[in-house]
Amino acid sequence: MTAEVIQERLKPIVKPYVNNQENFNNLSLKSNFIQDLEINSANLVDIVLDVEDEFDIRIENNDMEKMTNVEATVEVIQNLLAKK
Amino acid sequence: MKSKEIISKLPYQEPFLYVKTIDEVSETSIKGSYTFKASSWFYKGHFKNNPITPGVILTECAAQIGLASFGIYLLSQEKDVNLEQVKLAMTSTHVEFLKPVLPGDKVIVEAEKMYFRFSKLKSSVKMYDLSGDLVLQGELAGVILP
């Protein structure tokens, strides 16, 4: 799966937790979930669980810690999909 | 882990402890109770000459059973966990209130685990009075660390 496709599928997962709509409308690979999108850090867990369901993967602690922005998240998903 | 043991690990004390009993607990659910003392501090102000248990206190009671007590039990099932200084933070509350709870009323809280991952516990909770009527229902989440 290409990074672009993953990013497109990631968007609706992240959307419900976003508090900065303007930065979400200008989403880029560098968009940070907490600083730019102003997502409550506790909701990162919900995003990770929704990502697991969407891509049918299992995310462990070490990968979860990396998922701070769009680029890193896409990379984690891509790596886990490749291992399937 | 026994009921009394769970309550002894809770990081609350009077006048902000809202758990009296834990009656059932498993990997998937918990059931506990609390009786609101007529002498509780908040009745003097909520409301003037018309004491009704504040919704925030009902929410707190539901969270102390459905998140804190439940979380302590779930942590106790993991190995090598020290529960002497559990750290807690409530992160979200989505609840509705269906019936007033009056001074002296006993409530039963039943909570089911939605998930417990990455230190975050999310539970769906229901609170009943002794008539069996639902007084509160919703979803609570919090972070709990040993």
mmCIF file of C-alpha atoms in Angstrom:
data_model
loop_
_atom_site.group_PDB
_atom_site.id
_atom_site.type_symbol
_atom_site.label_atom_id
_atom_site.label_comp_id
_atom_site.label_asym_id
_atom_site.label_seq_id
_atom_site.Cartn_x
_atom_site.Cartn_y
_atom_site.Cartn_z
ATOM 1 C CA MET A 1 0.000 0.000 0.000
ATOM 2 C CA THR A 2 1.415 3.407 -0.936
ATOM 3 C CA ALA A 3 2.041 6.127 1.635
ATOM 4 C CA GLU A 4 -0.581 8.295 -0.116
ATOM 5 C CA VAL A 5 -3.267 5.635 0.203
ATOM 6 C CA ILE A 6 -2.424 5.074 3.872
ATOM 7 C CA GLN A 7 -2.527 8.801 4.557
ATOM 8 C CA GLU A 8 -5.956 9.080 2.921
ATOM 9 C CA ARG A 9 -7.287 6.243 5.067
ATOM 10 C CA LEU A 10 -5.714 7.782 8.163
ATOM 11 C CA LYS A 11 -7.519 11.112 7.758
ATOM 12 C CA PRO A 12 -11.047 10.027 8.741
ATOM 13 C CA ILE A 13 -9.587 8.122 11.723
ATOM 14 C CA VAL A 14 -7.828 11.204 13.085
ATOM 15 C CA LYS A 15 -10.594 13.695 12.267
ATOM 16 C CA PRO A 16 -12.947 13.113 15.235
ATOM 17 C CA TYR A 17 -10.156 13.924 17.717
ATOM 18 C CA VAL A 18 -8.814 17.062 16.022
ATOM 19 C CA ASN A 19 -9.121 20.376 17.849
ATOM 20 C CA ASN A 20 -7.323 22.567 15.306
ATOM 21 C CA GLN A 21 -9.463 22.336 12.166
ATOM 22 C CA GLU A 22 -7.338 24.766 10.161
ATOM 23 C CA ASN A 23 -4.197 22.684 10.576
ATOM 24 C CA PHE A 24 -6.205 19.567 9.762
ATOM 25 C CA ASN A 25 -7.381 21.156 6.502
ATOM 26 C CA ASN A 26 -3.714 21.772 5.648
ATOM 27 C CA LEU A 27 -2.593 18.325 6.767
ATOM 28 C CA SER A 28 0.932 17.349 5.714
ATOM 29 C CA LEU A 29 3.352 14.524 6.490
ATOM 30 C CA LYS A 30 4.932 16.726 9.139
ATOM 31 C CA SER A 31 1.657 17.452 10.956
ATOM 32 C CA ASN A 32 2.159 16.587 14.620
ATOM 33 C CA PHE A 33 -0.904 15.154 16.340
ATOM 34 C CA ILE A 34 -0.500 16.959 19.631
ATOM 35 C CA GLN A 35 1.208 20.242 18.670
ATOM 36 C CA ASP A 36 -0.445 20.928 15.293
ATOM 37 C CA LEU A 37 -3.767 19.110 15.430
ATOM 38 C CA GLU A 38 -4.135 19.748 19.188
ATOM 39 C CA ILE A 39 -5.332 16.219 19.874
ATOM 40 C CA ASN A 40 -5.642 15.243 23.550
ATOM 41 C CA SER A 41 -2.749 12.840 24.168
ATOM 42 C CA ALA A 42 -5.156 10.325 25.745
ATOM 43 C CA ASN A 43 -7.004 10.170 22.425
ATOM 44 C CA LEU A 44 -3.862 9.002 20.628
ATOM 45 C CA VAL A 45 -4.743 5.606 22.112
ATOM 46 C CA ASP A 46 -8.136 5.725 20.366
ATOM 47 C CA ILE A 47 -6.448 6.652 17.100
ATOM 48 C CA VAL A 48 -4.022 3.738 17.441
ATOM 49 C CA LEU A 49 -6.870 1.308 18.153
ATOM 50 C CA ASP A 50 -8.834 2.624 15.166
ATOM 51 C CA VAL A 51 -5.725 2.256 12.992
ATOM 52 C CA GLU A 52 -5.422 -1.382 14.123
ATOM 53 C CA ASP A 53 -9.003 -2.052 13.023
ATOM 54 C CA GLU A 54 -8.726 -0.146 9.755
ATOM 55 C CA PHE A 55 -5.526 -1.873 8.615
ATOM 56 C CA ASP A 56 -5.990 -5.164 10.488
ATOM 57 C CA ILE A 57 -2.649 -4.886 12.290
ATOM 58 C CA ARG A 58 -1.487 -5.076 15.909
ATOM 59 C CA ILE A 59 0.477 -2.113 17.264
ATOM 60 C CA GLU A 60 2.790 -2.619 20.259
ATOM 61 C CA ASN A 61 4.169 -0.056 22.714
ATOM 62 C CA ASN A 62 7.375 0.687 20.848
ATOM 63 C CA ASP A 63 5.480 1.481 17.627
ATOM 64 C CA MET A 64 2.798 3.434 19.480
ATOM 65 C CA GLU A 65 5.491 5.731 20.911
ATOM 66 C CA LYS A 66 6.731 6.560 17.414
ATOM 67 C CA MET A 67 3.309 7.605 16.139
ATOM 68 C CA THR A 68 3.538 11.309 16.918
ATOM 69 C CA ASN A 69 2.984 12.731 13.427
ATOM 70 C CA VAL A 70 1.460 11.696 10.105
ATOM 71 C CA GLU A 71 4.743 10.629 8.509
ATOM 72 C CA ALA A 72 5.841 8.384 11.383
ATOM 73 C CA THR A 73 2.369 6.876 11.626
ATOM 74 C CA VAL A 74 2.247 6.064 7.919
ATOM 75 C CA GLU A 75 5.693 4.481 8.250
ATOM 76 C CA VAL A 76 4.661 2.300 11.197
ATOM 77 C CA ILE A 77 1.551 1.150 9.307
ATOM 78 C CA GLN A 78 3.561 0.433 6.167
ATOM 79 C CA ASN A 79 6.124 -1.632 8.094
ATOM 80 C CA LEU A 80 3.467 -3.653 9.881
ATOM 81 C CA LEU A 81 1.575 -4.293 6.641
ATOM 82 C CA ALA A 82 4.792 -5.494 5.016
ATOM 83 C CA LYS A 83 5.290 -8.040 7.827
ATOM 84 C CA LYS A 84 1.829 -9.554 7.410
ATOM 85 C CA MET B 1 -7.507 -9.589 44.386
ATOM 86 C CA LYS B 2 -10.199 -9.097 47.016
ATOM 87 C CA SER B 3 -12.682 -6.259 47.287
ATOM 88 C CA LYS B 4 -11.130 -4.751 50.415
ATOM 89 C CA GLU B 5 -7.665 -4.975 48.923
ATOM 90 C CA ILE B 6 -8.750 -3.040 45.815
ATOM 91 C CA ILE B 7 -10.350 -0.305 47.936
ATOM 92 C CA SER B 8 -7.214 -0.057 50.092
ATOM 93 C CA LYS B 9 -5.138 0.695 46.969
ATOM 94 C CA LEU B 10 -7.399 3.547 45.821
ATOM 95 C CA PRO B 11 -5.620 6.908 46.025
ATOM 96 C CA TYR B 12 -8.654 8.647 47.600
ATOM 97 C CA GLN B 13 -9.758 9.316 51.147
ATOM 98 C CA GLU B 14 -12.635 11.019 52.949
ATOM 99 C CA PRO B 15 -14.335 13.258 52.018
ATOM 100 C CA PHE B 16 -13.660 12.219 48.438
ATOM 101 C CA LEU B 17 -13.863 8.440 48.538
ATOM 102 C CA TYR B 18 -16.982 7.238 46.727
ATOM 103 C CA VAL B 19 -16.562 3.471 46.817
ATOM 104 C CA LYS B 20 -18.073 1.385 49.612
ATOM 105 C CA THR B 21 -18.041 -2.141 48.185
ATOM 106 C CA ILE B 22 -16.698 -3.997 45.204
ATOM 107 C CA ASP B 23 -19.070 -6.909 44.770
ATOM 108 C CA GLU B 24 -17.857 -8.521 41.571
ATOM 109 C CA VAL B 25 -14.800 -8.045 39.415
ATOM 110 C CA SER B 26 -13.321 -9.893 36.453
ATOM 111 C CA GLU B 27 -11.157 -9.214 33.400
ATOM 112 C CA THR B 28 -14.216 -7.815 31.609
ATOM 113 C CA SER B 29 -16.403 -6.091 34.200
ATOM 114 C CA ILE B 30 -16.788 -4.735 37.717
ATOM 115 C CA LYS B 31 -19.709 -4.082 40.044
ATOM 116 C CA GLY B 32 -19.584 -1.933 43.171
ATOM 117 C CA SER B 33 -21.700 0.288 45.375
ATOM 118 C CA TYR B 34 -21.752 3.470 47.409
ATOM 119 C CA THR B 35 -24.238 5.073 49.788
ATOM 120 C CA PHE B 36 -24.325 8.866 49.783
ATOM 121 C CA LYS B 37 -24.251 10.043 53.372
ATOM 122 C CA ALA B 38 -26.887 12.635 54.191
ATOM 123 C CA SER B 39 -24.142 14.570 56.016
ATOM 124 C CA SER B 40 -21.955 14.865 52.876
ATOM 125 C CA TRP B 41 -20.361 18.292 52.422
ATOM 126 C CA PHE B 42 -21.922 19.098 49.046
ATOM 127 C CA TYR B 43 -25.593 18.864 50.077
ATOM 128 C CA LYS B 44 -25.423 22.168 51.930
ATOM 129 C CA GLY B 45 -24.794 23.998 48.660
ATOM 130 C CA HIS B 46 -26.410 21.754 46.020
ATOM 131 C CA PHE B 47 -29.085 23.001 46.136
ATOM 132 C CA LYS B 48 -30.099 25.614 48.743
ATOM 133 C CA ASN B 49 -32.709 23.874 50.943
ATOM 134 C CA ASN B 50 -33.074 21.149 48.310
ATOM 135 C CA PRO B 51 -30.254 18.602 48.635
ATOM 136 C CA ILE B 52 -29.616 16.534 45.471
ATOM 137 C CA THR B 53 -26.387 14.675 44.681
ATOM 138 C CA PRO B 54 -24.442 16.721 42.085
ATOM 139 C CA GLY B 55 -23.910 15.093 38.685
ATOM 140 C CA VAL B 56 -20.161 15.596 38.989
ATOM 141 C CA ILE B 57 -20.198 13.568 42.210
ATOM 142 C CA LEU B 58 -22.207 10.784 40.557
ATOM 143 C CA THR B 59 -19.701 10.814 37.716
ATOM 144 C CA GLU B 60 -16.862 10.667 40.249
ATOM 145 C CA CYS B 61 -18.481 7.700 41.990
ATOM 146 C CA ALA B 62 -18.932 5.901 38.655
ATOM 147 C CA ALA B 63 -15.288 6.633 37.791
ATOM 148 C CA GLN B 64 -13.883 5.526 41.163
ATOM 149 C CA ILE B 65 -15.564 2.156 40.648
ATOM 150 C CA GLY B 66 -15.590 1.812 36.837
ATOM 151 C CA LEU B 67 -12.117 3.211 36.163
ATOM 152 C CA ALA B 68 -9.976 3.448 39.312
ATOM 153 C CA SER B 69 -11.019 0.259 41.137
ATOM 154 C CA PHE B 70 -11.355 -1.639 37.864
ATOM 155 C CA GLY B 71 -7.979 -0.369 36.667
ATOM 156 C CA ILE B 72 -6.273 -1.410 39.911
ATOM 157 C CA TYR B 73 -7.724 -4.894 39.526
ATOM 158 C CA LEU B 74 -6.644 -5.120 35.877
ATOM 159 C CA LEU B 75 -3.131 -3.924 36.755
ATOM 160 C CA SER B 76 -2.980 -6.495 39.561
ATOM 161 C CA GLN B 77 -3.422 -9.228 36.947
ATOM 162 C CA GLU B 78 -0.153 -8.214 35.310
ATOM 163 C CA LYS B 79 3.011 -9.589 36.796
ATOM 164 C CA ASP B 80 5.499 -7.685 38.951
ATOM 165 C CA VAL B 81 3.286 -4.654 39.456
ATOM 166 C CA ASN B 82 3.627 -2.439 42.503
ATOM 167 C CA LEU B 83 0.209 -0.999 43.371
ATOM 168 C CA GLU B 84 1.227 1.045 46.392
ATOM 169 C CA GLN B 85 1.295 4.367 44.541
ATOM 170 C CA VAL B 86 -1.097 4.108 41.624
ATOM 171 C CA LYS B 87 -1.292 7.259 39.485
ATOM 172 C CA LEU B 88 -4.598 8.159 37.868
ATOM 173 C CA ALA B 89 -5.982 10.785 35.533
ATOM 174 C CA MET B 90 -9.472 10.907 34.127
ATOM 175 C CA THR B 91 -9.324 11.822 30.443
ATOM 176 C CA SER B 92 -12.933 11.911 29.256
ATOM 177 C CA THR B 93 -16.495 11.621 30.488
ATOM 178 C CA HIS B 94 -19.537 11.181 28.302
ATOM 179 C CA VAL B 95 -22.461 10.636 30.621
ATOM 180 C CA GLU B 96 -26.134 11.320 30.902
ATOM 181 C CA PHE B 97 -28.177 11.537 34.078
ATOM 182 C CA LEU B 98 -31.621 10.014 34.195
ATOM 183 C CA LYS B 99 -32.890 10.303 37.753
ATOM 184 C CA PRO B 100 -31.925 12.337 40.836
ATOM 185 C CA VAL B 101 -29.996 10.681 43.675
ATOM 186 C CA LEU B 102 -30.997 11.971 47.119
ATOM 187 C CA PRO B 103 -29.124 12.100 50.453
ATOM 188 C CA GLY B 104 -28.866 8.600 51.941
ATOM 189 C CA ASP B 105 -29.469 6.825 48.617
ATOM 190 C CA LYS B 106 -27.404 3.784 47.732
ATOM 191 C CA VAL B 107 -26.227 3.331 44.157
ATOM 192 C CA ILE B 108 -24.876 0.306 42.297
ATOM 193 C CA VAL B 109 -22.280 0.887 39.584
ATOM 194 C CA GLU B 110 -21.708 -1.651 36.829
ATOM 195 C CA ALA B 111 -18.899 -1.101 34.363
ATOM 196 C CA GLU B 112 -17.744 -3.066 31.357
ATOM 197 C CA LYS B 113 -14.294 -2.793 29.858
ATOM 198 C CA MET B 114 -14.293 -1.343 26.345
ATOM 199 C CA TYR B 115 -10.516 -1.545 26.209
ATOM 200 C CA PHE B 116 -7.409 -1.336 28.393
ATOM 201 C CA ARG B 117 -4.439 -0.574 26.166
ATOM 202 C CA PHE B 118 -1.350 1.644 26.455
ATOM 203 C CA SER B 119 -2.317 2.425 30.093
ATOM 204 C CA LYS B 120 -5.701 3.837 29.082
ATOM 205 C CA LEU B 121 -8.867 2.243 30.395
ATOM 206 C CA LYS B 122 -12.179 3.009 28.738
ATOM 207 C CA SER B 123 -15.347 1.679 30.333
ATOM 208 C CA SER B 124 -19.038 1.840 29.637
ATOM 209 C CA VAL B 125 -20.789 2.492 32.933
ATOM 210 C CA LYS B 126 -24.276 2.246 34.313
ATOM 211 C CA MET B 127 -25.426 3.407 37.758
ATOM 212 C CA TYR B 128 -28.647 2.143 39.307
ATOM 213 C CA ASP B 129 -30.562 3.072 42.446
ATOM 214 C CA LEU B 130 -32.132 0.527 44.786
ATOM 215 C CA SER B 131 -35.383 0.550 42.795
ATOM 216 C CA GLY B 132 -33.301 -0.778 39.912
ATOM 217 C CA ASP B 133 -33.775 2.446 37.964
ATOM 218 C CA LEU B 134 -30.929 3.722 35.826
ATOM 219 C CA VAL B 135 -29.618 7.035 37.195
ATOM 220 C CA LEU B 136 -26.493 7.498 35.084
ATOM 221 C CA GLN B 137 -25.063 5.910 31.973
ATOM 222 C CA GLY B 138 -22.198 6.661 29.663
ATOM 223 C CA GLU B 139 -18.549 6.130 28.839
ATOM 224 C CA LEU B 140 -15.571 7.094 30.975
ATOM 225 C CA ALA B 141 -11.886 6.925 30.220
ATOM 226 C CA GLY B 142 -8.737 7.463 32.184
ATOM 227 C CA VAL B 143 -5.044 6.746 32.324
ATOM 228 C CA ILE B 144 -3.790 4.496 35.105
ATOM 229 C CA LEU B 145 -0.166 3.737 35.911
ATOM 230 C CA PRO B 146 1.340 1.613 38.674
#
